[in-house]
Amino acid sequence: MRERGRTRRLLGLGARTGGAMIRTRLGGQADWRALGEALFAGLSELKGPAMKLAQIMSQWDDLLPPDLAEELARLQRQAEPMPWPRIRETLVEQYGDLEGVFREIEERPFASASMGQVHRAVTRDGETLVLKVQYPGLAEVLESDLTQVRRLMRLGRWLKVPQARLDALFEELAASLRGELDYHAEAEALARYRARYAHLENLVIPEPLPELSGPRVLAMRYAPGTPLRDLESGDAALRQGVAVTLADWLTEELFTHGELHADPHAGNFAVDDQGRLVIYDLGAVIPVPEPRLSAMMQLLEATLAGDPMAMDEALLRLGGRQGQGAPLALYRESAEAVSPLFAPGEQDFSDVRVHRRLRDLTPKVWAAMDRLQPPADTLLLSRTLNGHYWNLVRLGARLDMHARTRPLLEWARR
């Protein structure tokens, strides 16, 4: 990756995005489809932090204009790969004589992301594995890219997001991106998760191969599967089984182990030919302190009780509200929108009435941004849970959230 020209292109994309936001704020119409196409083309080539930020944004299905969200979502599954000669350079640095180690390496990656891409390979012994290869030169341009991303994020002030919150979001993003460059840490996370969740028969986590891995190449045993997004119109029973596995795993992650896989976009998940959920990427795993988790459950309990004053008290404890005057009417509407998913019995996550109510709340949430802000230290946690909510929506999950959350609420009370 070369730094020359990246700054100019990133600033150009930022200016185009800012122009669309300003036109909308002034009552005009923005061509969100054209903007999304431009962002897809530019960011899929540039890779790195700006592309990662766009992938994060694409998970906010309930906030973005649909045309823009659809184009950004392509970055999760159709990003342009880096040319093979550049990738081969990294592999040669790692292995030396490639022909001496591998019988075959597919030049066309089967997955391309913001920080690296994945190639299938066959060893001289005939074993099929995958190589996650970090983009060449990424570490060298990372800090420069982050500087430009910080500038782009200043556009959030047009949405009444305070600078302190923008700074916190940036620091969270920067720490996450720096962490994703550490393939040794990801290999350790894969090994830890494989051992921890071995009892979940419907969950598959690829096995890392330390002897074939290095600072910029992570080797894993091949675990084939159908991408989660491709299941949206598939067999209902299969989708339901995957949804249950996903919900069970997330609950155990949070409430038993105090950790969370924090990159929930659908490209990181698949389903194998036995109907098991496959998790491909553990480059972002975050700790979730018990007091934070307990406070969030207290907010959920107040929400399900439809008690706006208790919701405000919980948000104040979380650090999620400031200023004068609690938006009590917004709290009531939020509780009415969310509560149906937690009614007794199985509830349908694909119920469009729930999505419509959540989408209708969006402008009211933005209007209250001077008083209502996500706590700085829960931004990644909140984004992750929101991303998994939409994964369950795409699967058409039918879950009894009342039964699932009741023991968790009791745990938080204790």
XYZ file of C-alpha atoms in Angstrom, residues 3-413:
411
model
C 0.769 6.537 1.063
C 1.129 8.940 -1.866
C -2.269 9.934 -3.177
C -4.223 8.234 -0.374
C -4.721 11.444 1.581
C -6.044 13.289 -1.464
C -8.488 10.496 -2.308
C -9.704 10.109 1.265
C -10.285 13.854 1.567
C -12.139 13.834 -1.747
C -14.479 11.084 -0.538
C -14.924 12.965 2.736
C -15.838 16.172 0.912
C -18.395 14.324 -1.188
C -19.923 12.712 1.902
C -19.996 16.042 3.733
C -21.706 17.718 0.789
C -24.475 15.107 0.810
C -25.002 15.547 4.558
C -25.108 19.347 4.270
C -27.674 19.219 1.448
C -29.853 16.961 3.573
C -29.522 19.221 6.613
C -30.586 22.218 4.492
C -33.691 20.420 3.283
C -32.329 19.264 -0.079
C -32.095 15.819 -1.637
C -28.851 13.849 -1.681
C -28.127 11.118 -4.227
C -27.260 8.464 -1.646
C -26.942 5.714 -4.267
C -24.319 7.666 -6.223
C -22.456 8.498 -3.015
C -22.519 4.849 -1.953
C -21.171 3.714 -5.322
C -18.342 6.258 -5.091
C -17.471 5.183 -1.547
C -17.524 1.505 -2.524
C -15.228 2.052 -5.495
C -12.791 4.294 -3.626
C -12.631 2.494 -0.301
C -12.497 -1.040 -1.693
C -9.312 -0.026 -3.513
C -7.764 1.997 -0.688
C -8.536 -0.600 2.027
C -7.442 0.218 5.572
C -9.100 2.315 8.292
C -11.496 4.292 6.088
C -12.907 1.077 4.603
C -13.236 -0.380 8.094
C -15.187 2.689 9.220
C -17.524 2.315 6.241
C -18.058 -1.364 7.089
C -18.991 -0.334 10.624
C -21.425 2.245 9.274
C -22.999 -0.336 6.958
C -24.150 -2.299 10.001
C -26.333 0.621 11.078
C -29.188 -0.554 8.857
C -31.667 1.378 10.966
C -29.874 4.746 10.680
C -28.496 5.129 7.162
C -30.492 5.961 4.027
C -31.324 2.555 2.449
C -29.481 3.250 -0.844
C -26.310 4.247 1.007
C -26.535 1.278 3.419
C -26.956 -1.155 0.517
C -23.859 0.111 -1.287
C -21.725 0.177 1.862
C -22.841 -3.377 2.681
C -21.093 -4.497 -0.512
C -17.807 -3.689 1.238
C -18.504 -6.672 3.491
C -18.704 -9.158 0.659
C -17.564 -7.736 -2.703
C -14.568 -5.514 -1.983
C -11.991 -5.517 -4.767
C -9.035 -7.773 -3.897
C -5.452 -6.575 -3.889
C -3.544 -7.833 -6.958
C -1.862 -11.199 -6.463
C 1.741 -10.007 -7.038
C 1.506 -7.713 -3.983
C 0.077 -10.510 -1.833
C 2.680 -12.944 -3.087
C 5.417 -10.616 -1.822
C 4.090 -10.964 1.711
C 3.837 -14.745 1.406
C 7.420 -14.984 0.138
C 8.585 -12.892 3.098
C 6.869 -15.377 5.410
C 7.696 -18.718 3.758
C 10.584 -18.106 1.386
C 10.232 -20.757 -1.326
C 6.433 -21.059 -1.676
C 6.670 -24.172 -3.852
C 8.583 -25.899 -1.088
C 5.734 -25.371 1.382
C 2.601 -25.383 -0.772
C 1.424 -27.523 -3.632
C -1.053 -24.806 -4.610
C -2.188 -21.331 -3.530
C -5.292 -19.869 -5.146
C -4.403 -16.461 -6.514
C -8.007 -15.236 -6.363
C -9.019 -14.698 -2.711
C -12.347 -16.039 -1.544
C -12.657 -13.191 0.985
C -11.385 -9.594 0.888
C -11.720 -7.215 3.812
C -10.400 -3.884 5.030
C -7.108 -5.087 6.527
C -6.346 -8.294 4.634
C -7.647 -11.021 2.364
C -7.928 -14.793 2.551
C -6.509 -17.323 0.090
C -7.051 -21.056 -0.009
C -3.891 -23.177 -0.148
C -2.833 -26.830 -0.227
C 0.351 -27.908 1.544
C 2.881 -30.325 0.079
C 1.282 -32.958 2.343
C -2.108 -32.385 0.706
C -3.796 -30.521 3.568
C -6.189 -27.715 2.612
C -5.900 -24.577 4.690
C -6.488 -20.832 4.396
C -3.985 -18.000 4.622
C -5.156 -14.655 5.977
C -2.697 -12.184 4.478
C -2.295 -8.639 5.764
C -2.176 -6.037 3.027
C 1.426 -5.039 2.209
C 2.506 -1.747 3.729
C -0.647 -1.407 5.832
C 1.216 -0.886 9.091
C 3.222 1.940 7.501
C 0.170 3.909 6.301
C -2.137 3.115 9.221
C -1.374 6.190 11.318
C -1.597 8.504 8.305
C -4.964 6.988 7.363
C -6.209 7.363 10.917
C -5.393 11.069 10.780
C -7.610 11.427 7.712
C -10.367 9.307 9.280
C -10.363 11.635 12.299
C -10.942 14.537 9.918
C -13.781 12.698 8.184
C -15.425 11.928 11.511
C -15.725 15.636 12.256
C -18.711 15.510 9.933
C -20.527 13.949 12.887
C -20.837 17.418 14.388
C -23.494 18.109 11.772
C -25.539 15.427 13.530
C -25.073 17.124 16.920
C -22.577 14.516 18.107
C -20.312 16.271 20.653
C -16.604 16.384 19.890
C -15.837 14.360 23.025
C -17.996 11.510 21.723
C -16.413 11.717 18.274
C -12.983 11.566 19.901
C -14.019 8.515 21.916
C -15.348 6.769 18.807
C -12.109 7.544 16.982
C -9.944 6.167 19.809
C -12.057 3.022 19.883
C -11.698 2.583 16.117
C -7.957 3.292 16.225
C -7.348 0.771 19.014
C -9.408 -1.838 17.176
C -7.500 -1.334 13.915
C -4.106 -1.445 15.591
C -5.179 -4.632 17.327
C -6.247 -6.225 14.039
C -2.671 -5.944 12.789
C -1.572 -8.327 15.559
C -2.001 -11.775 14.024
C -0.331 -13.434 17.010
C -3.145 -12.108 19.236
C -5.767 -13.374 16.781
C -4.178 -16.825 16.709
C -4.288 -16.892 20.514
C -7.958 -15.820 20.462
C -8.809 -18.599 17.995
C -7.139 -21.200 20.229
C -8.834 -19.804 23.348
C -12.286 -19.768 21.752
C -11.886 -23.275 20.316
C -11.136 -24.646 23.775
C -13.760 -22.549 25.543
C -16.662 -23.421 23.248
C -15.780 -27.000 22.389
C -18.996 -28.094 24.135
C -21.151 -26.167 21.626
C -21.588 -28.845 18.979
C -23.186 -26.460 16.484
C -20.328 -23.948 16.572
C -17.159 -24.170 14.463
C -14.050 -22.046 15.003
C -11.129 -22.682 12.616
C -7.957 -24.107 14.112
C -4.933 -21.787 13.916
C -1.642 -23.253 12.708
C 1.129 -21.404 14.586
C 3.912 -23.254 12.790
C 2.744 -21.739 9.477
C 1.798 -18.299 10.822
C 3.763 -15.107 11.242
C 3.385 -11.363 11.872
C 1.485 -10.749 8.639
C 0.159 -14.195 7.691
C -2.306 -16.230 9.768
C -2.700 -19.862 8.692
C -5.821 -21.821 9.673
C -7.365 -25.140 8.783
C -9.994 -24.716 6.082
C -13.556 -24.589 7.424
C -15.877 -24.191 4.417
C -19.334 -22.694 4.721
C -22.111 -20.720 3.078
C -21.951 -16.996 3.979
C -24.604 -15.867 6.423
C -26.051 -13.340 3.988
C -26.691 -16.098 1.441
C -29.046 -17.819 3.890
C -31.577 -14.987 4.037
C -33.965 -16.770 1.665
C -32.867 -20.315 2.523
C -34.424 -23.141 4.523
C -36.325 -21.754 7.518
C -35.402 -24.611 9.858
C -31.704 -24.203 9.038
C -31.855 -20.452 9.641
C -33.649 -20.992 12.938
C -31.031 -23.460 14.136
C -28.226 -21.053 13.253
C -30.031 -18.202 15.019
C -30.366 -20.244 18.214
C -26.667 -21.148 18.102
C -25.715 -17.500 17.587
C -27.892 -16.337 20.488
C -26.620 -19.086 22.818
C -23.006 -18.301 21.974
C -23.390 -14.554 22.479
C -25.055 -15.072 25.837
C -22.280 -17.369 27.048
C -19.611 -15.001 25.738
C -21.008 -12.070 27.688
C -22.379 -13.532 30.880
C -19.997 -16.435 31.510
C -16.685 -15.260 30.082
C -16.992 -11.459 29.974
C -15.674 -11.205 26.413
C -17.273 -10.421 23.078
C -16.364 -11.063 19.450
C -16.635 -7.448 18.325
C -16.763 -7.629 14.527
C -20.324 -8.737 13.809
C -20.644 -8.040 10.090
C -22.195 -10.959 8.240
C -19.047 -11.670 6.215
C -17.391 -13.084 9.335
C -19.994 -15.844 9.707
C -21.017 -18.843 7.624
C -22.890 -22.133 7.924
C -21.241 -25.448 7.042
C -22.858 -28.458 5.347
C -23.885 -29.821 8.764
C -25.805 -26.671 9.625
C -23.186 -25.450 12.119
C -22.316 -21.788 12.600
C -18.746 -20.987 11.496
C -16.896 -17.962 12.906
C -14.016 -16.868 10.712
C -12.510 -13.729 12.196
C -11.373 -13.182 15.777
C -9.232 -10.144 15.124
C -11.415 -8.028 17.420
C -12.286 -9.475 20.841
C -13.106 -7.055 23.656
C -13.501 -7.486 27.425
C -16.913 -6.645 28.884
C -16.600 -5.721 32.577
C -19.321 -7.125 34.799
C -20.417 -3.699 36.188
C -20.966 -2.399 32.650
C -22.943 -5.458 31.668
C -25.046 -5.216 34.832
C -25.813 -1.534 34.194
C -26.931 -2.293 30.635
C -29.265 -5.005 31.903
C -30.731 -2.544 34.395
C -31.468 -0.209 31.480
C -33.149 -3.076 29.635
C -35.265 -3.892 32.678
C -36.410 -0.267 32.972
C -37.192 -0.248 29.252
C -39.277 -3.420 29.443
C -41.117 -1.983 32.441
C -41.949 1.097 30.362
C -40.622 3.314 33.138
C -39.069 6.457 31.560
C -37.747 7.808 34.869
C -35.972 4.522 35.607
C -34.616 4.523 32.041
C -33.199 7.994 32.604
C -31.605 6.961 35.906
C -30.012 3.934 34.201
C -28.676 6.087 31.354
C -27.242 8.579 33.821
C -25.444 5.729 35.619
C -24.097 4.535 32.282
C -22.876 8.006 31.380
C -25.213 7.994 28.404
C -27.010 11.237 29.086
C -26.004 14.781 29.864
C -27.525 18.238 29.767
C -30.836 19.426 31.120
C -34.192 17.782 30.564
C -34.668 14.064 30.099
C -36.359 13.157 26.767
C -39.082 11.191 28.545
C -41.400 11.018 25.522
C -38.581 9.478 23.491
C -37.970 6.949 26.258
C -41.639 5.921 26.167
C -41.603 5.495 22.395
C -38.351 3.528 22.572
C -39.807 1.188 25.173
C -42.921 0.665 23.048
C -40.753 -0.131 20.020
C -38.430 -2.584 21.765
C -40.797 -4.361 24.173
C -42.606 -6.552 21.585
C -39.387 -8.522 20.978
C -39.320 -9.422 24.690
C -42.940 -10.480 25.075
C -43.480 -14.047 26.366
C -43.184 -16.732 23.715
C -41.273 -16.857 20.447
C -40.995 -13.484 18.720
C -40.184 -12.939 15.054
C -37.066 -10.812 14.489
C -38.089 -10.298 10.869
C -41.321 -8.550 11.891
C -41.186 -5.385 9.777
C -43.402 -3.534 12.237
C -40.586 -3.563 14.793
C -38.061 -2.318 12.218
C -40.420 0.422 11.083
C -40.890 1.705 14.616
C -37.143 1.675 15.244
C -36.502 3.496 11.962
C -39.181 6.073 12.762
C -37.398 6.780 16.043
C -34.102 7.602 14.339
C -34.715 11.305 13.585
C -36.029 11.794 17.123
C -32.875 10.227 18.554
C -30.683 12.527 16.460
C -32.791 15.515 17.550
C -32.051 14.658 21.196
C -28.293 14.262 20.681
C -27.601 17.341 22.817
C -28.863 15.353 25.809
C -28.629 11.708 24.754
C -25.288 10.158 23.812
C -23.969 6.592 23.884
C -21.417 6.183 26.687
C -17.917 6.527 25.283
C -16.707 3.249 26.782
C -19.625 1.215 25.397
C -19.525 2.380 21.780
C -17.939 -0.808 20.447
C -20.105 -2.993 22.680
C -23.284 -1.220 21.550
C -22.272 -1.397 17.884
C -21.535 -5.104 18.202
C -24.855 -5.937 19.823
C -26.653 -3.851 17.203
C -24.802 -5.722 14.460
C -25.804 -9.106 15.880
C -29.416 -7.933 16.203
C -29.401 -7.369 12.445
C -27.765 -10.766 11.887
C -30.727 -12.296 13.721
C -33.095 -10.197 11.605
C -31.476 -11.485 8.399
C -31.824 -15.055 9.648
C -35.513 -14.504 10.390
C -34.891 -15.666 13.956
C -37.803 -16.712 16.170
C -36.570 -16.551 19.760
C -38.189 -16.421 23.182
C -36.278 -13.408 24.437
C -38.504 -13.182 27.514
C -37.297 -16.585 28.711
C -33.711 -15.848 27.659
C -33.426 -12.515 29.457
C -35.313 -13.318 32.676
C -32.358 -15.074 34.412
C -29.997 -12.383 33.133
C -32.137 -9.626 34.618
C -32.204 -11.503 37.921
C -28.402 -11.777 37.753
C -28.127 -8.007 37.274
C -30.374 -7.339 40.293
